[in-house]
C-alpha cells in the first residue's frame, strides 16, 4: 500500500490539512484537493511556467514540488491576488493585463501573473529587456508576448505595490 | 505525466539523511531542489522507491567566507548564490554564470549542490566548478572525503558519489592575483540549456605572459571538458590576439568531441566552441590586465 501523509499548508491565507500520497504534485494538490483550478498545468517538467505559484513569496513551479514538501509553508496562487470578484478588486497587475489586452486564451496567464508579481516588487521600474528576460520562463502560444510586455509595463506605471 | 509512487522521508539532519540512504541503498535518492529529479520522475525516467528530502536540513544552506575563498553548502539555492555579494566579490566567475542557469522560478528552488550532483553535461555549474578548482566534500556513514571537481565528474550524469554518499559542501578557492575570468554561452533562448558554453580563467605572470589558463567547456561531451591542449599551448605565451585565436582553434578542433543532436550539429558545436573560446580568453585576459594595472606591484 502506498504511504500516505498528512500535510498542512497555508494557501492564500487559509490553512488546509489533507491526507495525501507523497507522489501528489503540489500543482495537482492545489487543483484537485483544494479546487483551486486557477493554477494551470501545461507540461509537468518545469518548462511552460503555467503552474507557477508563490512559495513563501517566491515564484516556483508547482509541478516540480510534491505537496508534502509544502508542509508548514505559505503558498499564494492566482486566486489569492484579488480579494473578490469585482473588477475594482483586481490586483493592479491583473487590471493592467485586462486594460492592455495581455491575454488571449488565458492559459498561460496565471503563471505569468505569479511570476510578474515578485518581479515587479523587486524591479518597480523595469526596462523592456528586463521584462522580456523575466518572461522567458513562461510560454505563451497566443499573444506573441507583445501585449504581455505592454501589460507588465503598464502595471509598473500603476504601481503594483499599491496594495 | 505523474510520478510513480515512492515513500517519502524528510530528513532533519545530514546524519538522518545518511542513515535513511544507507538503509535503502540503490532504491533511495536524495531530493534537493527537485528541478531535475522531479521532471525525470514525472516522465518516469527515474523511479526511486524512496525519496530522502534534504530541504528541511537548514544547516546545508549557507555561503561562508574562508581565508581567501568561499564555502557553499550543497542545499544553497541557485538564486541565493546568484544574489550573494560575497560570491560576486570572491567568485566573480560563478556570479556571472548564475543567470545563465534556467529561469528565476527554477533557480528559486534548484540548489547549487543538486546541479553538481546531477552532472548534466549541458549544465553550467560543473564546468565552472572545474575551472575554479573547486573541491567537494562528500559525506557517508563511512566518513567524509574531499574530492577535486575535476575528479568528481566521471561521465554522463555520473559522478564519484556512492549511493550512500551526500554532497554536503563545495569549497571555492579565491582566484590567484592577476587572474581574469569569463563565462560565455550560446543558447536558443534565454534560460535554455546551452548549445555550447565555456568558462575561462587566465592568470598573468610578472612579465605579462600567461602563467596559467583554464578553458572548460559544457555541452560538448559527457561532462565538463577541459581543453588541455589549448591550455598547454597558452601557458608561458604572451596574450596576443593571434595566440588566443590559435588556442581557441586548437580547443575546438582537438580538445573536444561534440556530438550532433536535434539542437545543433557536431560541426556547429565545434564552430561555436571556437568562437566562444576566443571571446572568453580575450575577456579573461583583458580583466587580468585590468587587475594588473590596479596592482601596485611590478
Ligand atoms: C525548465 C528547466 C530549465 C533548466 N535549465 C538549466 C540550465 O540552463 N542549466 C542548468 O545547469 N540547469 C538547468 N536546469 C536544471 C536545474 O539547474 C536543476 O536545479 C539542477 O540540475 C538540479 O538541482 P536540484 O537542486 O534541483 O536537484 P534535484 O533535481 O533534486 O536532484 C538532481 C539529482 O542530484 C541528486 N542530488 C541532489 N542533491 C544531492 C546531494 N546534496 N548529494 C547527493 N546527491 C544529490 C538527486 O538525487 C538527483 O539524482 C533546468 C531545469 C528546468 C526544470
Ligand atoms: S506545468 Fe509546471 S512548468 Fe509546465
Ligand atoms: S494567452 Fe493563450 S497561451 Fe498565452
Coordinates of C-alpha atoms and ligand atoms in Angstrom, one line a residue:
Chain A
X1 CA 0.0 0.0 0.0
X2 CA 1.3 3.4 -0.9
X3 CA 2.3 5.5 2.0
X4 CA 0.0 8.4 2.9
X5 CA 1.0 11.5 4.9
X6 CA -0.8 14.4 6.4
X7 CA 0.1 17.8 5.1
X8 CA -0.9 21.2 6.4
X9 CA -0.4 24.2 4.1
X10 CA -1.5 27.8 4.1
X11 CA -2.8 28.7 0.7
X12 CA -3.9 32.3 0.1
X13 CA -4.0 32.9 3.8
X14 CA -6.2 29.9 4.6
X15 CA -4.9 26.8 6.3
X16 CA -5.7 23.4 4.8
X17 CA -5.0 19.9 6.1
X18 CA -5.2 16.9 3.8
X19 CA -4.0 13.3 3.7
X20 CA -2.1 12.7 0.5
X21 CA 0.2 10.3 -1.2
X22 CA 3.8 11.6 -1.3
X23 CA 3.8 11.5 -5.1
X24 CA 1.0 14.0 -5.4
X25 CA 2.4 17.1 -7.1
X26 CA 1.7 20.5 -5.5
X27 CA 0.0 21.6 -8.7
X28 CA -2.4 18.6 -8.5
X29 CA -2.9 19.2 -4.8
X30 CA -4.0 22.8 -5.5
X31 CA -6.3 21.8 -8.3
X32 CA -7.8 18.5 -7.2
X33 CA -7.6 18.6 -3.4
X34 CA -8.4 22.3 -2.9
X35 CA -10.3 23.0 -6.1
X36 CA -8.0 26.0 -6.9
X37 CA -8.0 25.4 -10.6
X38 CA -6.5 28.8 -11.4
X39 CA -3.1 27.2 -11.3
X40 CA -2.7 25.6 -14.7
X41 CA -0.7 22.6 -15.8
X42 CA 0.9 22.5 -19.2
X43 CA 4.0 20.4 -19.3
X44 CA 4.8 19.0 -15.8
X45 CA 8.5 19.3 -16.4
X46 CA 9.2 22.9 -15.5
X47 CA 9.3 24.4 -19.0
X48 CA 6.0 26.1 -19.6
X49 CA 5.5 28.1 -16.4
X50 CA 1.7 27.8 -16.4
X51 CA 1.8 26.2 -12.9
X52 CA 3.9 29.0 -11.3
X53 CA 2.8 29.8 -7.7
X54 CA 4.5 31.7 -4.8
X55 CA 6.1 29.6 -2.2
X56 CA 6.8 31.8 0.8
X57 CA 6.6 34.8 -1.6
X58 CA 8.9 33.4 -4.3
X59 CA 7.9 32.2 -7.7
X60 CA 8.3 28.4 -8.1
X61 CA 7.0 25.7 -10.4
X62 CA 4.2 23.8 -8.5
X63 CA 4.6 20.8 -10.9
X64 CA 8.2 20.3 -9.6
X65 CA 7.3 20.0 -5.9
X66 CA 5.4 17.4 -4.0
X67 CA 2.5 18.6 -1.9
X68 CA 4.1 17.0 1.2
X69 CA 7.1 19.4 0.7
X70 CA 4.8 22.4 1.2
X71 CA 4.2 21.2 4.8
X72 CA 4.2 24.3 7.0
X73 CA 4.8 26.7 4.1
X74 CA 2.8 29.6 2.6
X75 CA 1.5 29.2 -0.9
X76 CA -0.1 32.0 -3.0
X77 CA -2.0 31.1 -6.1
X78 CA -3.6 33.4 -8.7
X79 CA -6.8 33.1 -6.7
X80 CA -5.0 35.0 -3.9
X81 CA -4.3 38.1 -5.9
X82 CA -7.7 39.7 -5.8
X83 CA -9.8 39.8 -2.6
X84 CA -13.0 39.5 -4.5
X85 CA -14.6 39.0 -8.0
X86 CA -15.4 42.6 -8.7
X87 CA -13.3 44.4 -11.3
X88 CA -12.3 47.1 -8.8
X89 CA -10.9 44.5 -6.6
X90 CA -8.4 43.2 -9.1
X91 CA -4.8 43.3 -8.3
X92 CA -3.1 46.2 -10.3
X93 CA -1.2 43.6 -12.4
X94 CA -4.5 41.9 -13.3
X95 CA -6.1 45.3 -14.1
X96 CA -3.1 46.1 -16.4
X97 CA -3.5 42.7 -18.2
X98 CA -7.1 43.5 -18.7
X99 CA -6.5 47.0 -20.0
X100 CA -3.5 46.2 -22.2
X101 CA -5.1 43.0 -23.6
X102 CA -2.2 40.9 -22.1
X103 CA -4.0 37.7 -22.7
X104 CA -5.9 35.8 -25.3
X105 CA -6.9 32.2 -24.3
X106 CA -5.6 32.9 -20.8
X107 CA -3.9 29.5 -20.3
X108 CA -0.5 31.0 -19.5
X109 CA -1.9 34.0 -17.6
X110 CA -1.9 32.7 -14.0
X111 CA 1.7 31.6 -14.3
X112 CA 2.7 34.9 -15.9
X113 CA 0.9 36.9 -13.2
X114 CA 2.5 34.8 -10.4
X115 CA 5.9 35.3 -12.0
X116 CA 5.5 39.0 -12.5
X117 CA 4.2 39.8 -9.0
X118 CA 7.6 39.2 -7.3
X119 CA 9.4 40.5 -10.4
X120 CA 7.7 43.9 -10.1
X121 CA 8.1 44.0 -6.4
X122 CA 11.9 43.7 -6.9
X123 CA 12.0 45.8 -10.1
X124 CA 9.4 48.6 -9.7
X125 CA 10.7 50.3 -12.9
X126 CA 11.9 47.6 -15.2
X127 CA 13.4 48.1 -18.7
X128 CA 11.7 46.3 -21.6
X129 CA 14.7 44.0 -21.9
X130 CA 14.4 43.0 -18.2
X131 CA 10.7 42.3 -18.6
X132 CA 11.3 40.1 -21.6
X133 CA 14.0 38.2 -19.8
X134 CA 11.8 37.8 -16.8
X135 CA 9.1 36.4 -19.1
X136 CA 11.4 33.8 -20.6
X137 CA 10.3 31.2 -18.2
X138 CA 6.7 31.4 -19.3
X139 CA 5.4 30.1 -22.6
X140 CA 2.5 31.8 -24.3
X141 CA 1.2 30.3 -27.5
X142 CA -1.3 33.1 -28.4
X143 CA -0.1 36.6 -27.9
X144 CA 3.4 36.8 -29.3
X145 CA 4.2 38.4 -26.0
X146 CA 3.9 42.0 -27.3
X147 CA 0.8 42.7 -25.3
X148 CA 2.1 40.9 -22.3
X149 CA 5.2 43.1 -22.2
X150 CA 2.9 46.2 -22.6
X151 CA 0.7 44.9 -19.7
X152 CA 3.7 44.5 -17.4
X153 CA 4.9 48.0 -18.3
X154 CA 1.5 49.4 -17.6
X155 CA 1.4 47.6 -14.3
X156 CA 4.8 49.1 -13.4
X157 CA 3.4 52.6 -14.0
X158 CA 0.3 51.8 -12.0
X159 CA 2.5 50.7 -9.1
X160 CA 1.9 47.1 -8.2
X161 CA 2.7 47.8 -4.6
X162 CA -0.3 50.0 -4.0
X163 CA -1.9 47.1 -2.2
Chain B
X1 CA 2.6 12.6 -16.6
X2 CA 2.6 11.8 -12.9
X3 CA 5.4 10.4 -10.8
X4 CA 5.4 6.8 -9.7
X5 CA 4.7 6.0 -6.0
X6 CA 7.5 6.3 -3.5
X7 CA 8.0 6.5 0.2
X8 CA 8.9 10.0 1.5
X9 CA 11.4 10.7 4.2
X10 CA 12.0 14.3 5.2
X11 CA 15.5 14.5 6.8
X12 CA 16.1 16.9 9.6
X13 CA 19.9 16.5 9.6
X14 CA 22.7 15.2 7.4
X15 CA 23.1 12.2 9.8
X16 CA 19.5 11.3 9.5
X17 CA 19.6 11.6 5.7
X18 CA 22.7 9.3 5.5
X19 CA 21.0 6.8 7.8
X20 CA 18.0 6.5 5.5
X21 CA 20.1 6.4 2.4
X22 CA 22.2 3.6 4.0
X23 CA 19.0 1.7 4.9
X24 CA 17.6 1.7 1.4
X25 CA 20.7 1.7 -0.8
X26 CA 20.2 1.9 -4.5
X27 CA 16.4 2.2 -4.0
X28 CA 16.7 5.6 -2.4
X29 CA 17.5 9.0 -3.9
X30 CA 18.2 12.3 -2.2
X31 CA 15.7 15.1 -3.2
X32 CA 17.3 18.6 -3.4
X33 CA 15.6 21.3 -5.4
X34 CA 13.8 18.7 -7.5
X35 CA 14.2 20.7 -10.6
X36 CA 15.9 17.8 -12.4
X37 CA 14.7 14.9 -10.4
X38 CA 11.0 15.7 -10.4
X39 CA 10.8 16.2 -14.2
X40 CA 12.6 12.8 -14.6
X41 CA 10.1 11.2 -12.2
X42 CA 7.1 12.8 -13.9
X43 CA 8.4 11.3 -17.1
X44 CA 9.1 8.0 -15.3
X45 CA 12.7 8.1 -16.4
X46 CA 13.5 7.9 -12.7
X47 CA 11.5 5.7 -10.4
X48 CA 13.2 5.8 -6.9
X49 CA 11.3 3.7 -4.3
X50 CA 12.3 6.1 -1.6
X51 CA 13.0 9.9 -1.6
X52 CA 15.1 11.4 1.2
X53 CA 14.1 15.1 1.2
X54 CA 17.1 17.3 2.1
X55 CA 15.1 20.5 2.1
X56 CA 14.4 20.5 5.8
X57 CA 18.1 20.4 6.6
X58 CA 18.6 24.1 7.3
X59 CA 22.3 23.9 8.0
X60 CA 23.2 22.8 4.5
X61 CA 22.2 26.2 3.1
X62 CA 25.0 28.8 3.5
X63 CA 27.7 30.8 1.8
X64 CA 30.6 31.4 4.1
X65 CA 33.9 33.2 3.5
X66 CA 37.1 31.2 4.2
X67 CA 40.5 32.8 4.5
X68 CA 40.6 33.7 0.8
X69 CA 37.7 31.9 -0.8
X70 CA 34.3 30.6 -0.1
X71 CA 32.4 27.6 1.1
X72 CA 28.9 26.9 -0.2
X73 CA 26.5 24.4 1.4
X74 CA 25.0 21.9 -1.0
X75 CA 21.4 23.0 -0.3
X76 CA 22.1 26.6 -1.0
X77 CA 19.5 27.7 -3.7
X78 CA 20.9 28.8 -7.0
X79 CA 19.1 32.1 -6.6
X80 CA 20.9 32.7 -3.3
X81 CA 24.3 32.1 -5.0
X82 CA 23.3 34.5 -7.8
X83 CA 22.4 37.2 -5.3
X84 CA 25.2 36.8 -2.9
X85 CA 27.5 39.8 -2.7
X86 CA 30.2 37.5 -1.2
X87 CA 30.0 35.4 -4.3
X88 CA 30.2 38.5 -6.5
X89 CA 33.3 39.7 -4.7
X90 CA 35.1 36.4 -4.2
X91 CA 34.0 34.2 -7.1
X92 CA 33.1 36.6 -9.9
X93 CA 33.1 33.9 -12.5
X94 CA 30.5 32.0 -10.6
X95 CA 28.5 35.2 -10.0
X96 CA 28.5 35.9 -13.7
X97 CA 27.4 32.4 -14.6
X98 CA 24.4 32.1 -12.4
X99 CA 21.8 34.0 -14.5
X100 CA 22.5 31.6 -17.4
X101 CA 21.1 28.7 -15.4
X102 CA 17.4 28.2 -16.3
X103 CA 14.9 30.8 -15.2
X104 CA 14.4 32.6 -11.9
X105 CA 11.5 30.3 -11.0
X106 CA 13.8 27.3 -11.4
X107 CA 16.7 29.0 -9.5
X108 CA 14.5 29.8 -6.6
X109 CA 14.2 26.1 -5.9
X110 CA 17.2 24.5 -7.6
X111 CA 20.3 24.0 -5.5
X112 CA 24.0 24.6 -6.0
X113 CA 24.8 21.0 -4.9
X114 CA 21.9 19.5 -6.8
X115 CA 23.2 20.8 -10.1
X116 CA 26.7 19.4 -9.4
X117 CA 25.4 16.0 -8.3
X118 CA 23.1 15.8 -11.3
X119 CA 26.1 16.3 -13.6
X120 CA 24.2 17.2 -16.7
X121 CA 26.8 17.7 -19.5
X122 CA 24.9 20.8 -20.6
X123 CA 24.9 22.3 -17.0
X124 CA 26.9 25.4 -16.3
X125 CA 28.0 24.8 -12.7
X126 CA 30.1 21.6 -13.3
X127 CA 32.2 23.4 -15.9
X128 CA 32.6 26.4 -13.6
X129 CA 33.5 24.2 -10.6
X130 CA 36.3 22.6 -12.6
X131 CA 37.6 25.9 -14.0
X132 CA 37.7 27.3 -10.4
X133 CA 39.5 24.2 -9.0
X134 CA 36.6 23.8 -6.6
X135 CA 36.8 20.9 -4.0
X136 CA 33.7 19.0 -3.0
X137 CA 33.0 17.5 0.4
X138 CA 31.2 14.2 0.3
X139 CA 29.8 12.5 3.4
X140 CA 28.7 9.0 4.1
X141 CA 28.2 6.7 7.2
X142 CA 31.9 5.7 6.5
X143 CA 33.1 9.2 7.0
X144 CA 33.9 12.1 4.8
X145 CA 36.2 12.8 1.9
X146 CA 37.2 15.8 -0.2
X147 CA 37.4 15.4 -4.0
X148 CA 38.6 17.9 -6.6
X149 CA 35.8 18.9 -9.1
X150 CA 37.9 17.6 -12.0
X151 CA 37.7 14.1 -10.4
X152 CA 34.1 14.3 -9.3
X153 CA 32.6 14.3 -12.8
X154 CA 33.1 10.9 -14.3
X155 CA 30.7 10.7 -17.2
X156 CA 27.2 11.3 -18.5
X157 CA 25.0 12.2 -15.4
X158 CA 27.6 10.3 -13.4
X159 CA 29.7 11.4 -10.5
X160 CA 32.1 9.9 -7.9
X161 CA 29.2 9.9 -5.4
X162 CA 28.4 6.5 -3.9
X163 CA 24.7 5.6 -3.4
X164 CA 25.1 6.1 0.4
X165 CA 27.0 9.4 0.0
X166 CA 25.8 13.0 0.0
X167 CA 27.5 16.1 -1.4
X168 CA 27.4 18.4 1.5
X169 CA 29.7 21.3 0.7
X170 CA 31.8 23.0 -2.0
X171 CA 34.9 24.9 -1.4
X172 CA 35.9 27.5 -4.0
X173 CA 39.4 28.9 -3.7
X174 CA 40.0 32.6 -4.4
X175 CA 41.3 33.4 -7.9
X176 CA 45.1 33.9 -7.8
X177 CA 46.3 37.5 -8.2
X178 CA 46.2 39.0 -11.8
X179 CA 43.6 36.5 -12.9
X180 CA 40.8 37.3 -15.2
X181 CA 37.7 35.3 -15.9
X182 CA 34.9 34.9 -18.4
X183 CA 31.8 32.8 -19.0
X184 CA 30.3 32.6 -22.4
X185 CA 27.5 30.5 -23.8
X186 CA 25.0 30.3 -26.7
X187 CA 21.5 29.1 -26.0
X188 CA 18.5 29.2 -28.3
X189 CA 16.5 31.3 -25.8
X190 CA 17.4 33.0 -22.5
X191 CA 17.2 30.3 -19.9
X192 CA 17.5 27.3 -22.2
X193 CA 20.3 24.8 -21.8
X194 CA 23.4 26.0 -23.7
X195 CA 24.3 24.6 -27.1
X196 CA 27.9 25.2 -26.1
X197 CA 29.3 27.2 -23.2
X198 CA 32.8 27.8 -21.8
X199 CA 34.3 29.0 -18.6
X200 CA 37.8 30.5 -18.7
X201 CA 40.4 31.9 -16.3
X202 CA 43.8 33.4 -17.3
X203 CA 46.5 34.2 -14.7
X204 CA 49.2 36.6 -15.9
X205 CA 52.8 36.3 -14.7
X206 CA 55.2 39.2 -13.8
X207 CA 56.2 39.9 -17.4
X208 CA 52.6 39.9 -18.6
X209 CA 52.8 36.5 -20.1
X210 CA 50.1 33.9 -19.3
X211 CA 51.2 31.8 -16.4
X212 CA 48.1 29.6 -16.5
X213 CA 44.9 29.4 -18.5
X214 CA 41.9 27.3 -17.9
X215 CA 39.3 26.6 -20.5
X216 CA 36.4 24.3 -19.6
X217 CA 33.5 23.6 -21.9
X218 CA 30.0 22.4 -21.3
X219 CA 27.6 20.7 -23.8
X220 CA 30.4 19.3 -25.9
X221 CA 30.9 15.9 -24.2
X222 CA 29.8 13.7 -21.4
X223 CA 30.6 16.2 -18.7
X224 CA 32.7 19.3 -18.3
X225 CA 35.5 19.1 -20.8
X226 CA 38.8 20.8 -20.1
X227 CA 40.7 21.9 -23.2
X228 CA 44.0 20.5 -22.2
X229 CA 45.9 21.1 -25.4
X230 CA 44.7 24.6 -25.7
X231 CA 45.6 25.3 -22.1
X232 CA 49.1 23.9 -22.6
X233 CA 49.6 26.0 -25.8
X234 CA 48.7 29.2 -23.8
X235 CA 51.0 28.7 -20.8
X236 CA 54.0 30.9 -21.0
X237 CA 52.8 32.8 -24.0
X238 CA 52.1 36.5 -24.3
X239 CA 48.4 37.1 -24.5
X240 CA 48.3 38.4 -28.1
X241 CA 45.1 38.1 -30.1
X242 CA 46.8 35.7 -32.5
X243 CA 47.9 33.4 -29.7
X244 CA 44.4 33.4 -28.2
X245 CA 42.8 32.7 -31.6
X246 CA 45.2 29.8 -32.3
X247 CA 44.4 28.3 -28.9
X248 CA 40.7 28.7 -29.4
X249 CA 41.1 26.9 -32.7
X250 CA 43.0 24.1 -31.0
X251 CA 40.3 23.8 -28.4
X252 CA 37.5 23.5 -30.9
X253 CA 39.4 21.1 -33.3
X254 CA 41.4 18.9 -30.9
X255 CA 40.2 19.1 -27.3
X256 CA 36.5 18.4 -27.8
X257 CA 34.5 15.7 -29.5
X258 CA 31.0 17.2 -29.7
X259 CA 28.1 15.1 -31.0
X260 CA 25.2 16.4 -33.0
X261 CA 21.6 16.2 -31.7
X262 CA 18.3 17.9 -32.5
X263 CA 19.6 21.1 -31.1
X264 CA 22.8 21.5 -33.0
X265 CA 25.1 19.5 -35.3
X266 CA 28.5 18.5 -34.2
X267 CA 30.1 20.9 -36.7
X268 CA 28.0 23.8 -35.5
X269 CA 29.0 23.0 -31.9
X270 CA 32.7 23.0 -32.9
X271 CA 32.3 26.3 -34.6
X272 CA 30.6 27.8 -31.5
X273 CA 33.3 26.4 -29.3
X274 CA 36.0 28.2 -31.2
X275 CA 34.1 31.5 -31.2
X276 CA 33.2 31.3 -27.6
X277 CA 36.7 30.2 -26.5
X278 CA 38.2 33.2 -28.3
X279 CA 35.8 35.6 -26.7
X280 CA 36.3 34.1 -23.3
X281 CA 40.0 34.2 -23.5
X282 CA 40.0 37.7 -24.7
X283 CA 37.8 38.9 -21.9
X284 CA 39.7 37.0 -19.3
X285 CA 43.0 38.5 -20.5
X286 CA 41.5 42.0 -20.5
X287 CA 40.3 41.5 -17.0
X288 CA 43.6 40.1 -15.8
X289 CA 45.4 43.1 -17.3
X290 CA 42.9 45.4 -15.6
X291 CA 43.6 43.9 -12.3
X292 CA 47.3 44.0 -13.1
X293 CA 47.2 47.8 -13.6
X294 CA 45.4 48.2 -10.3
X295 CA 48.1 46.1 -8.7
X296 CA 50.9 48.3 -7.3
X297 CA 53.5 45.6 -7.6
X298 CA 55.5 45.4 -10.8
Ligands
LIG1 C1 13.0 24.3 -17.3 C2 14.3 24.0 -16.7 C3 15.4 24.5 -17.3 C4 16.7 24.3 -16.8 N1 17.8 24.9 -17.3 C5 19.0 24.6 -16.8 C6 20.2 25.3 -17.4 O1 20.1 26.0 -18.3 N2 21.4 25.0 -16.9 C7 21.5 24.1 -15.8 O2 22.6 23.9 -15.3 N3 20.4 23.5 -15.2 C8 19.2 23.8 -15.7 N4 18.1 23.2 -15.1 C9 18.3 22.2 -14.0 C10 18.4 22.9 -12.7 O3 19.5 23.7 -12.6 C11 18.4 21.9 -11.5 O4 18.1 22.7 -10.4 C12 19.6 21.2 -11.2 O5 20.1 20.5 -12.4 C13 19.5 20.1 -10.1 O6 19.4 20.7 -8.9 P1 18.3 20.4 -7.9 O7 18.7 21.0 -6.6 O8 17.0 20.8 -8.4 O9 18.4 18.8 -7.7 P2 17.4 17.6 -7.8 O10 16.6 17.7 -9.0 O11 16.7 17.5 -6.5 O12 18.4 16.4 -7.9 C14 19.2 16.1 -9.0 C15 20.0 14.8 -8.8 O13 21.1 15.0 -7.9 C16 20.9 14.2 -6.7 N5 21.3 15.1 -5.6 C17 20.9 16.3 -5.4 N6 21.5 16.9 -4.3 C18 22.4 16.0 -3.9 C19 23.3 16.0 -2.8 N7 23.5 17.0 -2.0 N8 24.1 14.9 -2.6 C20 23.9 13.8 -3.5 N9 23.1 13.7 -4.5 C21 22.3 14.8 -4.7 C22 19.5 13.8 -6.7 O14 19.4 12.5 -6.0 C23 19.2 13.7 -8.2 O15 19.6 12.5 -8.7 C24 16.8 23.4 -15.6 C25 15.7 22.8 -15.1 C26 14.4 23.1 -15.6 C27 13.2 22.5 -15.0
LIG2 S1 3.2 22.6 -15.8 FE1 4.8 23.3 -14.5 S2 6.1 24.3 -15.8 FE2 4.7 23.4 -17.2
LIG3 S1 -2.8 33.7 -23.9 FE1 -3.0 31.7 -24.7 S2 -1.2 30.8 -24.1 FE2 -0.9 32.8 -23.5

